[in-house]
XYZ file of N, CA and C in Angstrom:
606
model
N 0.801 -1.080 -0.155
C -0.056 -0.050 0.061
C 0.882 1.148 0.011
N 2.373 1.419 0.238
C 2.896 2.529 0.004
C 3.135 3.010 -1.686
N 3.355 4.071 -1.552
C 3.585 4.592 -2.916
C 5.467 5.003 -2.984
N 5.694 4.422 -4.029
C 7.342 4.801 -4.137
C 7.496 5.297 -5.263
N 8.104 6.578 -5.225
C 8.430 7.636 -6.305
C 10.189 7.194 -6.686
N 10.287 7.358 -7.814
C 11.729 7.481 -8.313
C 11.981 8.266 -9.293
N 13.278 8.851 -9.379
C 13.527 9.810 -10.621
C 14.412 8.862 -11.733
N 13.499 9.233 -13.006
C 13.932 8.521 -14.246
C 15.354 8.595 -14.359
N 16.261 7.630 -14.556
C 17.715 7.596 -14.567
C 18.036 8.079 -16.152
N 16.825 7.881 -17.039
C 17.194 8.107 -18.443
C 15.868 8.818 -19.079
N 16.182 10.105 -18.562
C 14.965 10.860 -19.070
C 14.597 11.228 -20.398
N 13.455 11.057 -21.056
C 13.267 11.047 -22.492
C 13.418 12.398 -23.122
N 14.202 12.966 -23.911
C 14.308 14.044 -24.529
C 13.676 14.144 -25.851
N 12.737 15.161 -26.136
C 12.062 15.094 -27.264
C 12.995 15.468 -28.406
N 12.675 15.292 -29.442
C 13.355 15.861 -30.783
C 12.938 17.153 -30.736
N 14.062 17.954 -31.291
C 14.159 19.273 -31.508
C 12.829 19.934 -32.109
N 12.256 19.416 -33.382
C 11.232 19.755 -34.160
C 9.859 19.627 -32.954
N 9.955 18.535 -32.275
C 8.688 18.183 -31.074
C 8.950 19.387 -29.930
N 10.174 19.401 -29.659
C 10.231 20.787 -28.535
C 9.484 21.978 -28.995
N 9.976 22.210 -30.391
C 9.622 23.675 -31.145
C 8.090 23.638 -31.145
N 7.350 22.488 -31.459
C 6.037 22.450 -31.436
C 5.284 22.553 -30.130
N 5.938 21.940 -28.780
C 5.412 22.183 -27.595
C 5.539 23.604 -27.289
N 6.702 24.292 -27.555
C 6.902 25.521 -27.271
C 5.785 26.716 -27.928
N 5.641 26.107 -29.226
C 4.681 27.108 -30.125
C 3.069 26.716 -29.290
N 2.772 25.526 -28.910
C 1.485 25.442 -28.469
C 1.182 26.170 -27.103
N 2.430 26.375 -26.218
C 2.244 26.913 -25.063
C 2.194 28.694 -25.320
N 2.481 28.732 -26.352
C 2.370 30.203 -26.727
C 1.504 30.731 -27.790
N 0.367 30.256 -27.221
C -0.727 30.472 -28.641
C -0.968 31.993 -29.104
N -0.908 32.800 -27.864
C -1.017 34.306 -28.385
C -0.100 34.555 -29.307
N 1.355 34.218 -29.037
C 2.348 34.779 -30.085
C 2.007 34.224 -31.451
N 1.714 32.950 -31.278
C 1.255 31.949 -32.898
C 0.068 32.862 -33.363
N -0.744 33.393 -32.694
C -1.870 34.025 -33.111
C -1.498 35.324 -33.820
N -0.442 35.935 -33.272
C -0.107 37.410 -33.459
C 0.630 37.161 -35.190
N 1.563 36.071 -34.826
C 2.486 35.873 -35.914
C 1.907 35.254 -37.430
N 0.545 34.645 -36.967
C -0.178 34.175 -38.001
C -0.684 35.551 -38.745
N -1.000 36.552 -38.244
C -1.862 37.502 -38.728
C -1.194 38.503 -39.296
N 0.288 38.456 -38.923
C 1.454 39.088 -39.612
C 1.944 38.328 -40.752
N 1.473 37.327 -40.979
C 1.973 36.413 -42.265
C 3.197 36.086 -41.967
N 3.994 35.587 -40.794
C 4.945 35.100 -40.199
C 5.024 33.780 -40.340
N 4.076 32.945 -40.300
C 3.489 31.665 -40.220
C 2.934 31.143 -41.262
N 3.418 29.824 -42.085
C 2.760 29.156 -42.926
C 1.976 27.786 -42.495
N 0.744 27.855 -42.465
C -0.118 26.930 -41.900
C 0.000 25.514 -42.773
N 0.323 24.295 -42.325
C 0.392 23.286 -43.256
C -0.831 22.143 -42.792
N -1.699 22.049 -43.679
C -2.778 21.501 -43.385
C -2.856 20.047 -44.000
N -3.445 19.036 -43.173
C -3.777 17.687 -43.751
C -4.921 17.203 -43.249
N -5.308 15.823 -43.489
C -6.660 15.647 -43.433
C -6.832 15.430 -42.062
N -5.953 15.591 -40.806
C -6.285 15.613 -39.696
C -7.042 16.751 -39.194
N -7.053 17.732 -40.277
C -7.967 18.976 -39.706
C -9.250 18.511 -39.723
N -9.777 17.516 -40.613
C -11.270 17.119 -40.382
C -11.419 16.263 -39.163
N -10.773 16.283 -38.440
C -11.204 15.501 -37.155
C -11.691 16.483 -36.217
N -11.692 17.936 -36.568
C -12.201 18.974 -35.570
C -13.856 18.961 -35.581
N -14.127 18.213 -36.920
C -15.441 18.195 -37.141
C -16.077 16.696 -37.139
N -15.260 15.823 -36.960
C -15.326 14.392 -37.166
C -14.678 13.651 -36.166
N -14.637 13.832 -34.853
C -13.547 13.696 -33.874
C -13.725 11.803 -33.872
N -14.519 11.198 -34.284
C -14.796 9.608 -34.210
C -14.318 8.980 -35.745
N -14.324 9.727 -36.646
C -13.788 9.365 -37.931
C -12.444 8.930 -38.299
N -11.967 8.050 -38.964
C -10.840 7.507 -39.257
C -10.532 8.047 -40.755
N -9.679 8.707 -40.816
C -8.968 9.184 -42.167
C -7.901 8.853 -42.680
N -7.266 7.650 -41.792
C -5.831 7.540 -42.150
C -5.701 6.779 -43.254
N -4.375 6.502 -43.311
C -3.974 5.955 -44.743
C -4.043 4.510 -44.789
N -4.260 3.774 -43.373
C -4.528 2.312 -43.474
C -5.879 2.247 -43.621
N -6.795 2.864 -43.299
C -8.187 2.842 -43.878
C -8.320 3.004 -45.012
N -7.780 4.042 -45.902
C -7.870 4.303 -47.406
C -7.267 3.223 -47.890
N -6.230 2.460 -47.596
C -5.581 1.436 -48.295
C -6.375 0.270 -48.102
N -6.976 -0.159 -47.063
C -7.938 -1.215 -46.866
C -9.291 -0.874 -47.966
N -9.927 0.210 -47.924
C -11.013 0.332 -48.852
C -10.442 0.224 -50.416
N -9.342 0.680 -50.820
C -8.795 0.578 -52.023
C -8.825 -0.837 -52.571
N -8.141 -1.936 -51.541
C -7.625 -3.050 -51.792
C -8.890 -4.038 -51.946
N -9.964 -3.761 -51.166
C -11.256 -4.621 -51.114
C -11.694 -5.051 -52.366
N -12.122 -4.132 -53.200
C -12.950 -4.198 -54.524
C -12.055 -5.615 -55.535
N -10.609 -5.521 -55.246
C -9.629 -6.185 -55.922
C -9.311 -7.678 -55.313
N -9.652 -7.824 -53.938
C -9.269 -8.689 -53.327
C -7.419 -8.615 -52.958
N -7.226 -7.674 -52.874
C -5.573 -7.180 -52.543
C -5.379 -7.336 -51.182
N -3.935 -8.007 -50.924
C -3.801 -7.827 -49.675
C -3.643 -6.279 -49.154
N -3.958 -6.317 -47.766
C -3.795 -4.755 -47.394
C -2.386 -4.553 -46.869
N -1.764 -3.949 -47.754
C -0.468 -3.397 -47.382
C -0.379 -2.250 -47.246
N 0.645 -1.272 -47.330
C 0.596 0.368 -47.415
C -0.055 0.737 -48.234
N -0.593 2.066 -48.340
C -1.112 2.693 -49.245
C -0.249 2.454 -50.177
N 0.852 2.895 -50.582
C 1.709 2.816 -51.933
C 1.720 1.615 -52.499
N 1.748 0.353 -51.724
C 1.987 -0.876 -52.635
C 0.404 -1.354 -52.996
N -0.677 -0.762 -52.268
C -1.771 -1.116 -52.767
C -2.182 -0.184 -54.079
N -1.605 1.006 -53.957
C -1.704 1.985 -55.513
C -0.988 1.548 -56.330
N 0.105 0.957 -56.196
C 1.183 0.583 -57.359
C 0.584 -0.462 -57.674
N -0.143 -1.402 -57.278
C -0.791 -2.919 -57.669
C -2.338 -2.574 -58.284
N -3.015 -1.321 -58.061
C -3.926 -1.159 -58.781
C -3.785 -0.222 -60.098
N -2.812 0.272 -60.259
C -1.859 0.960 -61.408
C -1.591 -0.339 -62.356
N -0.920 -0.995 -62.075
C -0.344 -2.134 -62.692
C -1.261 -3.136 -63.186
N -2.536 -3.402 -62.501
C -3.412 -4.131 -62.936
C -4.612 -3.429 -63.469
N -5.062 -2.295 -63.150
C -6.138 -1.685 -63.565
C -5.978 -0.619 -64.224
N -4.753 0.139 -64.196
C -4.600 1.507 -64.930
C -4.764 2.703 -63.924
N -3.730 3.524 -64.245
C -3.925 4.857 -63.338
C -4.950 5.416 -63.263
N -6.006 5.681 -64.212
C -7.152 5.868 -64.079
C -8.232 5.535 -63.151
N -8.295 3.961 -63.171
C -8.770 3.581 -62.193
C -8.467 4.093 -60.671
N -7.066 3.880 -60.298
C -6.973 4.405 -59.159
C -7.291 5.839 -58.705
N -7.253 6.639 -59.651
C -7.692 7.984 -59.475
C -9.081 8.034 -58.939
N -10.111 7.307 -60.102
C -11.486 7.346 -59.440
C -11.664 6.699 -58.594
N -11.199 5.744 -57.898
C -11.560 5.135 -56.826
C -10.811 5.817 -55.517
N -9.750 6.772 -55.659
C -9.099 7.625 -54.681
C -10.361 8.511 -54.729
N -10.722 9.290 -55.584
C -11.569 10.113 -55.746
C -12.869 9.941 -54.850
N -13.546 8.583 -55.302
C -14.596 8.223 -54.813
C -14.502 8.116 -53.117
N -13.560 7.424 -52.851
C -13.385 7.170 -51.354
C -13.049 8.437 -50.560
N -12.207 9.653 -50.873
C -12.051 10.429 -50.405
C -12.962 11.426 -50.434
N -14.094 11.473 -51.327
C -15.093 12.508 -51.373
C -16.144 11.938 -50.780
N -16.354 10.556 -50.580
C -17.175 10.068 -49.579
C -16.980 10.316 -48.109
N -15.730 10.549 -47.735
C -15.476 10.963 -46.482
C -15.686 12.385 -45.968
N -15.692 13.132 -47.010
C -15.790 14.533 -46.744
C -17.002 15.195 -47.463
N -17.775 14.516 -48.073
C -19.103 14.840 -49.157
C -19.906 15.671 -48.110
N -20.222 15.299 -46.982
C -21.360 15.889 -46.022
C -20.393 16.896 -45.086
N -19.187 16.947 -45.056
C -18.294 17.984 -44.294
C -18.846 19.320 -44.454
N -18.562 19.917 -43.508
C -18.538 21.493 -43.460
C -17.184 22.018 -43.145
N -16.835 23.084 -43.700
C -15.410 23.410 -42.985
C -15.705 23.908 -41.490
N -14.509 23.387 -41.077
C -14.372 23.149 -39.539
C -13.938 24.524 -38.750
N -13.851 24.373 -37.419
C -13.517 25.719 -36.955
C -12.232 26.324 -37.458
N -11.327 25.360 -37.564
C -9.939 25.493 -37.971
C -9.776 26.260 -39.408
N -10.837 26.002 -40.351
C -10.852 26.476 -41.564
C -11.478 27.962 -41.791
N -12.396 28.116 -40.583
C -13.284 29.498 -40.467
C -12.334 30.331 -39.781
N -11.356 29.662 -38.954
C -10.645 30.783 -38.285
C -9.390 31.195 -38.969
N -9.131 30.697 -40.033
C -8.126 30.842 -41.309
C -9.214 32.160 -41.987
N -10.053 31.660 -42.337
C -10.588 32.483 -43.479
C -11.111 34.051 -42.688
N -10.962 34.060 -41.464
C -11.514 35.602 -40.632
C -9.831 36.261 -40.850
N -8.918 35.624 -40.885
C -7.560 36.566 -40.836
C -7.586 37.438 -42.101
N -7.688 38.517 -41.836
C -7.837 39.735 -43.217
C -6.653 39.484 -43.956
N -5.399 39.272 -43.286
C -4.136 39.522 -43.992
C -4.076 38.059 -45.379
N -3.581 38.304 -46.301
C -3.612 36.924 -47.518
C -2.405 36.167 -46.710
N -2.708 34.861 -46.827
C -1.638 33.901 -46.293
C -1.306 32.731 -47.130
N -0.064 32.059 -47.058
C 0.310 30.995 -47.838
C -0.189 29.607 -47.042
N -0.435 28.710 -47.745
C -1.054 27.564 -46.806
C -0.536 26.561 -47.911
N -0.096 25.478 -46.951
C 0.435 24.053 -47.761
C -0.570 23.073 -47.180
N -0.872 22.285 -48.318
C -2.137 21.712 -48.053
C -1.767 19.869 -48.765
N -1.845 19.121 -47.881
C -2.118 17.685 -48.374
C -3.292 17.024 -48.294
N -4.325 18.018 -48.073
C -5.720 17.252 -47.831
C -6.107 17.343 -49.285
N -7.079 16.430 -49.795
C -7.801 16.375 -51.000
C -9.086 17.240 -51.000
N -9.511 17.611 -49.837
C -11.087 18.209 -49.721
C -10.722 19.869 -50.166
N -11.943 20.504 -50.306
C -11.861 21.900 -50.677
C -12.405 22.655 -49.770
N -12.442 22.285 -48.119
C -12.895 23.060 -47.268
C -12.396 24.474 -47.033
N -11.135 24.294 -47.082
C -10.532 25.628 -46.822
C -11.062 26.534 -47.898
N -11.144 26.254 -48.975
C -11.546 27.150 -50.254
C -12.891 27.302 -49.803
N -13.850 26.543 -49.483
C -15.287 26.790 -48.923
C -15.469 27.741 -47.968
N -14.690 27.899 -46.754
C -14.574 28.762 -46.005
C -14.337 30.228 -46.287
N -13.317 30.142 -47.239
C -12.981 31.310 -47.883
C -13.822 32.106 -48.896
N -14.601 31.075 -49.689
C -15.943 31.407 -50.404
C -17.092 32.146 -49.449
N -17.019 31.627 -48.287
C -18.132 31.945 -47.411
C -18.332 33.297 -46.938
N -16.735 33.850 -46.613
C -16.551 35.304 -46.210
C -16.087 36.062 -47.446
N -16.067 35.672 -48.722
C -15.455 36.442 -49.773
C -13.971 36.686 -49.742
N -13.299 35.913 -49.164
C -11.573 35.893 -48.999
C -11.170 35.499 -50.348
N -10.490 36.284 -51.036
C -9.722 35.825 -52.401
C -8.557 35.037 -52.171
N -8.692 33.855 -53.034
C -7.415 32.785 -53.000
C -6.862 32.325 -54.263
N -6.135 31.711 -54.318
C -5.620 30.985 -55.719
C -4.969 29.527 -55.057
N -5.486 28.569 -55.901
C -5.262 27.232 -55.677
C -4.174 26.942 -56.703
N -3.045 26.492 -56.189
C -2.139 26.235 -57.076
C -1.140 24.369 -56.586
N -1.314 23.798 -57.832
C -0.819 22.572 -57.567
C 0.007 21.846 -58.727
N 0.866 21.039 -58.715
C 1.737 20.687 -59.563
C 1.030 19.390 -60.464
N 1.395 19.409 -62.052
C 0.411 18.569 -62.693
C 1.826 17.540 -63.007
N 1.649 16.273 -62.029
C 2.523 15.314 -62.121
C 2.586 14.210 -63.182
N 1.409 14.015 -63.600
C 0.868 12.954 -64.507
C -0.182 13.411 -65.532
N 0.529 13.225 -66.941
C -0.093 13.513 -68.001
C 0.235 12.701 -69.162
N -0.807 12.664 -70.014
C -0.442 11.980 -71.470
C 0.470 12.788 -72.244
N 0.342 14.176 -72.102
C 1.358 15.202 -72.823
C 2.294 15.504 -71.886
N 3.582 14.902 -72.494
C 5.140 15.146 -71.646
C 5.312 16.380 -71.446
N 4.739 17.290 -72.554
C 5.122 18.626 -72.355
C 4.667 19.455 -71.387
N 3.682 18.953 -70.620
C 2.773 19.499 -69.525
C 3.233 19.089 -68.418
N 3.896 18.043 -68.325
C 4.578 17.415 -66.788
C 5.392 18.099 -66.239
N 5.102 18.421 -64.953
C 5.560 19.383 -64.041
C 5.243 20.763 -64.039
N 4.398 21.094 -64.977
C 3.926 22.411 -64.718
C 3.040 22.574 -63.634
N 2.613 23.678 -63.481
C 1.898 24.178 -62.230
C 0.336 24.421 -62.994
N -0.705 24.159 -62.446
C -2.072 24.333 -62.651
C -2.542 25.508 -61.487
N -3.066 26.661 -62.180
C -3.589 27.742 -61.278
C -4.791 28.171 -61.397
N -5.630 28.195 -60.268
C -6.960 28.906 -60.212
C -7.258 29.826 -59.464
N -7.822 31.029 -59.873
C -8.353 32.069 -58.933
C -9.393 31.891 -58.461
N -10.110 32.283 -57.378
C -11.020 32.456 -56.746
C -12.301 33.056 -57.692
N -11.861 33.892 -58.054
C -13.005 35.040 -59.072
C -13.319 34.281 -60.524
N -12.129 33.069 -60.607
C -12.753 32.688 -62.100
C -12.598 31.174 -61.661
N -13.785 30.525 -61.273
C -13.705 29.224 -60.619
C -13.679 28.237 -61.952
N -14.145 28.679 -63.098
C -14.221 27.547 -64.225
C -12.855 27.872 -65.191
N -12.043 28.559 -64.834
C -10.748 28.801 -65.575
C -9.615 28.042 -64.753
N -8.693 27.316 -65.430
C -7.345 26.729 -64.993
C -6.537 27.108 -65.862
N -5.426 27.686 -65.360
C -4.258 28.203 -66.098
C -3.121 27.089 -65.934
N -2.341 27.020 -66.999
C -1.218 25.454 -66.697
C -0.019 26.548 -67.205
N 0.663 26.459 -66.346
C 2.158 27.632 -66.559
C 3.314 26.663 -66.125
N 4.430 27.253 -66.693
C 5.794 26.805 -66.071
C 5.980 27.511 -64.741
N 6.623 26.554 -64.169
C 6.832 27.129 -62.459
C 7.674 28.472 -62.931
N 8.437 28.749 -63.437
C 9.183 29.978 -63.622
C 8.498 31.083 -63.877
N 7.235 30.745 -64.797
C 6.481 31.851 -65.152
C 5.412 32.343 -64.022
N 5.197 31.312 -63.087
C 3.979 31.823 -61.978
C 4.500 32.913 -61.148
N 3.505 33.893 -61.354
C 3.490 35.148 -60.522
C 2.598 35.286 -60.096
N 2.186 35.713 -58.647
C 1.201 35.853 -57.691
C 1.365 36.850 -56.739
N 0.138 37.767 -56.841
C 0.659 39.139 -55.907
C -0.178 38.639 -54.779
N 0.709 38.122 -53.839
C 0.557 37.557 -52.284
C 0.094 38.744 -51.544
N 0.538 39.953 -51.870
C -0.382 41.058 -51.037
C -1.747 41.292 -50.930
N -2.457 40.611 -52.105
C -3.956 40.697 -52.205
C -4.381 39.241 -52.352
N -3.658 38.130 -52.357
C -4.431 36.928 -52.847
C -3.719 35.786 -51.786
N -4.686 35.024 -50.984
C -3.845 33.905 -49.985
C -3.846 32.701 -51.288
N -2.744 32.018 -50.918
C -2.509 30.750 -51.759
C -2.485 29.648 -51.191
N -3.296 28.802 -51.764
C -3.377 27.229 -51.403
C -2.677 26.256 -52.187
N -1.591 26.088 -51.802
C -0.654 25.045 -52.539
C -0.766 23.701 -52.152
N -1.559 22.777 -53.068
C -1.850 21.710 -52.858
C -0.608 20.776 -53.032
N 0.340 20.136 -52.266
C 1.286 19.540 -52.534
C 1.144 17.965 -53.398
N 0.159 17.535 -53.064
C -0.253 16.031 -53.615
C -1.267 16.391 -54.525
N -1.697 17.268 -54.963
C -2.599 17.433 -56.183
C -4.037 17.536 -55.633
N -5.032 17.742 -56.641
C -6.235 17.833 -56.396
C -7.051 16.904 -57.292
N -8.508 16.418 -57.160
C -9.163 15.888 -57.987
C -10.192 16.337 -58.579
N -10.364 17.735 -58.366
C -11.188 18.477 -59.058
C -10.657 19.378 -59.879
């Protein structure tokens, strides 16, 4: 019934990046101020969706299992499942399956409090995004915030276009420009930029 206390002789030291994250979390006032001053670049992933769907699983393992199921493939990593589908069914089938599965996950979603927080910041910001949804853009549209979506064209039948960037301005939603990276110029004093590192389905 006695309680024994001991000092850990091997204290766990957090890696430097995690130390910095913890430091930033503790100083949320400074983070908010630096966001508004444009000194911070938000990096958004699918985890942002957990804000509105705390019990949903948007993980890569779940996605890999969903893609593997129609073809009775063993569920390995998402990369291996994706490669198997490309080799047996073609890249177009993989894209369609990914689009269907991811859109089903977010089709009924609304922008989260995180998206709406960013939309309320008056200063144009640069965002890095690995999410395939357009919830940040929806939040911007709701408040009339101007933005540009930028992504790279990685796979195309036209080899001359491979590696170019696709650019879409919010005031011209039906127009997509295809440019060389060297020719891309955006007035970031007046436009927020959503850079979708992994591309987009729409």
